[in-house]
XYZ file of N, CA and C in Angstrom:
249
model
N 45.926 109.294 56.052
C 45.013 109.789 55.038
C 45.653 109.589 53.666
N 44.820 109.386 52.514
C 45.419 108.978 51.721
C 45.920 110.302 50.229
N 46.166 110.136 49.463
C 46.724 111.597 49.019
C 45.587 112.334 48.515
N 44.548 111.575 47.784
C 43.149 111.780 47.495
C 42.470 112.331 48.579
N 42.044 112.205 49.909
C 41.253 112.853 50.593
C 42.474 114.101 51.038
N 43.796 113.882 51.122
C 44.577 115.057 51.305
C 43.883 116.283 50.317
N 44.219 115.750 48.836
C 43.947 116.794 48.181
C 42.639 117.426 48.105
N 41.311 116.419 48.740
C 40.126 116.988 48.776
C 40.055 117.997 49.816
N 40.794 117.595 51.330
C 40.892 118.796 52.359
C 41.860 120.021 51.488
N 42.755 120.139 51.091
C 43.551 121.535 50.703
C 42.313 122.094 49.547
N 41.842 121.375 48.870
C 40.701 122.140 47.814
C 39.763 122.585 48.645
N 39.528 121.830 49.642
C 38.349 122.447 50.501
C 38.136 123.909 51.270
N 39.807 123.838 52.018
C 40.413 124.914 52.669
C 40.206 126.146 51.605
N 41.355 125.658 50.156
C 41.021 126.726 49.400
C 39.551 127.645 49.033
N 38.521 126.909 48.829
C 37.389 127.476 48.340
C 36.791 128.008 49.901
N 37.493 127.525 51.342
C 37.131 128.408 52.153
C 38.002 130.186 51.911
N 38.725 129.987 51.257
C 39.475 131.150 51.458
C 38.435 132.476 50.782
N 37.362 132.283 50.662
C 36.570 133.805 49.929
C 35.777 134.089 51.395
N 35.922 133.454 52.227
C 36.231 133.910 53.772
C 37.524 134.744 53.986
N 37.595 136.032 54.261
C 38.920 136.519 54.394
C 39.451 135.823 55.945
N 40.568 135.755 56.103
C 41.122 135.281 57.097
C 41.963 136.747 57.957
N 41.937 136.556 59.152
C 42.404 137.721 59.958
C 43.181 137.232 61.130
N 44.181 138.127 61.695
C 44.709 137.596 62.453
C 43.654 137.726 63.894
N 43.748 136.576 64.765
C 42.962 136.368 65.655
C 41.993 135.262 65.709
N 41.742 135.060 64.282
C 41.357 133.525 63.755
C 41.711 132.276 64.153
N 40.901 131.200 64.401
C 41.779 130.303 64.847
C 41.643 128.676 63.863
N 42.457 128.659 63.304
C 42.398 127.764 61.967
C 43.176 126.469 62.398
N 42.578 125.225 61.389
C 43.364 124.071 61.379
C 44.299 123.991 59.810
N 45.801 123.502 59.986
C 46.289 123.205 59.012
C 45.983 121.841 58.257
N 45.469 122.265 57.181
C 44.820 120.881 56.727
C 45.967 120.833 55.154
N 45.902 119.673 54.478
C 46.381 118.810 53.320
C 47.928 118.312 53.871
N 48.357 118.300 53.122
C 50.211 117.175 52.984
C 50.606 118.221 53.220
N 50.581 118.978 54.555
C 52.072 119.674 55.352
C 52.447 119.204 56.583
N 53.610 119.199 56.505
C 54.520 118.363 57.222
C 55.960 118.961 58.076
N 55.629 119.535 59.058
C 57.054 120.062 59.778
C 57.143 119.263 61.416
N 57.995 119.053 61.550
C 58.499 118.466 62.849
C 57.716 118.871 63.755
N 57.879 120.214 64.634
C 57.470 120.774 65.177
C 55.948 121.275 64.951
N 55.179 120.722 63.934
C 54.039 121.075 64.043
C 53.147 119.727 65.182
N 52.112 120.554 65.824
C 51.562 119.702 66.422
C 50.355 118.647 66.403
N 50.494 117.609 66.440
C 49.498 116.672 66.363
C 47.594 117.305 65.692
N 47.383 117.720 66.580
C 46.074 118.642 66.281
C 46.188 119.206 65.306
N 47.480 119.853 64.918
C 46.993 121.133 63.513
C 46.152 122.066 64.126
N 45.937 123.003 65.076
C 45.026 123.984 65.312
C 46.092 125.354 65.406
N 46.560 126.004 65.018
C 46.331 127.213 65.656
C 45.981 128.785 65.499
N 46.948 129.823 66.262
C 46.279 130.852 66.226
C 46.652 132.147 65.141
N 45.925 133.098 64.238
C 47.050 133.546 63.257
C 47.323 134.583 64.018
N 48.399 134.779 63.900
C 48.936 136.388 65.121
C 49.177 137.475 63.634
N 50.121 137.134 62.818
C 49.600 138.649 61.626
C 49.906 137.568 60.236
N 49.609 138.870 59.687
C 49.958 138.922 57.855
C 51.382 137.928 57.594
N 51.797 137.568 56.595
C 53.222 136.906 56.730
C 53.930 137.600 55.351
N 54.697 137.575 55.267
C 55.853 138.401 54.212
C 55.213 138.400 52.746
N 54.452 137.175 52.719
C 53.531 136.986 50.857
C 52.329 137.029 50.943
N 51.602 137.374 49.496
C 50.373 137.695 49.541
C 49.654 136.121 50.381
N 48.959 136.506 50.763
C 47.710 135.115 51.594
C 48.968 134.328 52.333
N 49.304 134.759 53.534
C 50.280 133.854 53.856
C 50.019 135.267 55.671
N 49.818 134.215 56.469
C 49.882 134.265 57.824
C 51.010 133.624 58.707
N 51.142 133.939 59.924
C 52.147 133.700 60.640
C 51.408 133.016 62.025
N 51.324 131.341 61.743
C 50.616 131.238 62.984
C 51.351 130.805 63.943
N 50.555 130.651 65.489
C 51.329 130.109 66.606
C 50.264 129.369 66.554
N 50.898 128.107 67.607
C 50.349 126.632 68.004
C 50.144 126.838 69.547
N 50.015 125.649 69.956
C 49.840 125.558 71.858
C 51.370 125.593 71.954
N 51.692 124.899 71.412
C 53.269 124.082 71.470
C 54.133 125.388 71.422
N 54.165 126.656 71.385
C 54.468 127.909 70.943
C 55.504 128.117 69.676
N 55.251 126.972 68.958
C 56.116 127.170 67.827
C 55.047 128.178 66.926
N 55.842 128.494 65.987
C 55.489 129.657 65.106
C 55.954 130.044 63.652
N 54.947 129.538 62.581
C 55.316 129.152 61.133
C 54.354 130.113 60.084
N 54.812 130.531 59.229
C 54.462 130.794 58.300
C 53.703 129.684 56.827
N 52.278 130.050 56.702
C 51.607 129.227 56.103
C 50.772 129.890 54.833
N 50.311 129.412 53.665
C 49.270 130.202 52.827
C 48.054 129.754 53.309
N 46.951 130.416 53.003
C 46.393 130.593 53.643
C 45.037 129.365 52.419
N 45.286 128.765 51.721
C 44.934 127.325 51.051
C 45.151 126.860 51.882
N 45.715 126.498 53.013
C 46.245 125.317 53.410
C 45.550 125.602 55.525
N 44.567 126.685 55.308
C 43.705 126.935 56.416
C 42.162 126.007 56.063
N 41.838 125.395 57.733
C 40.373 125.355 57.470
C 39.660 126.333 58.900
N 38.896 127.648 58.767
C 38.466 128.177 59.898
C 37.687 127.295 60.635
N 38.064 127.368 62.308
C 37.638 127.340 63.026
C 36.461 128.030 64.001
N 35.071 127.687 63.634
C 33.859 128.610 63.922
C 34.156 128.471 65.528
N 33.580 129.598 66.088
C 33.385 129.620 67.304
C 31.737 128.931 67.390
N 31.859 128.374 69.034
C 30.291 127.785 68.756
C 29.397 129.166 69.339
N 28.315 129.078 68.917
C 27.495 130.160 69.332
C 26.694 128.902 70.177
N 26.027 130.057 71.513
C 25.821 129.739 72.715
C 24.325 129.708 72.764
N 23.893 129.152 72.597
C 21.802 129.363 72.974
C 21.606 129.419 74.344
N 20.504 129.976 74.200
C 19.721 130.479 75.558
C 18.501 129.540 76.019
């Protein structure tokens, strides 16, 4: 991806953030972050609050477990089910 659509996903994430985010949420890490141990997908789960304001502590499948702001979330809707 190129740094331009990077920066369009982290602006995007951001203006999702007047969505409050909670732990139990299940979010993708979106723009130019980059840790070893993060996993391919970018999905996971927020388990709590993290030490700074807007900043969560998520886990992955992979069971690693990072601290992120919360700009740098895109929520994951659950699908609703029709009848």
């Amino acid at each position: 991806a190129s740094y331009r659509e990077n920066s369009q996903q982290v602006f995007h994430a951001y203006r999702q953030k007047m969505m409050e985010f909670k732990p139990g949420d299940l979010v993708e890490i979106v723009g130019n972050v980059h840790e070893d141990e993060l996993p391919v997908e970018r999905i996971g789960l927020l388990i709590k609050k993290g030490a700074y304001n807007d900043t969560f502590i998520v886990q992955f499948m992979n069971g690693y477990e990072s601290q992120y702001h919360s700009m740098f979330f895109a929520k994951i809707e659950k699908n609703k089910k029709t009848t």
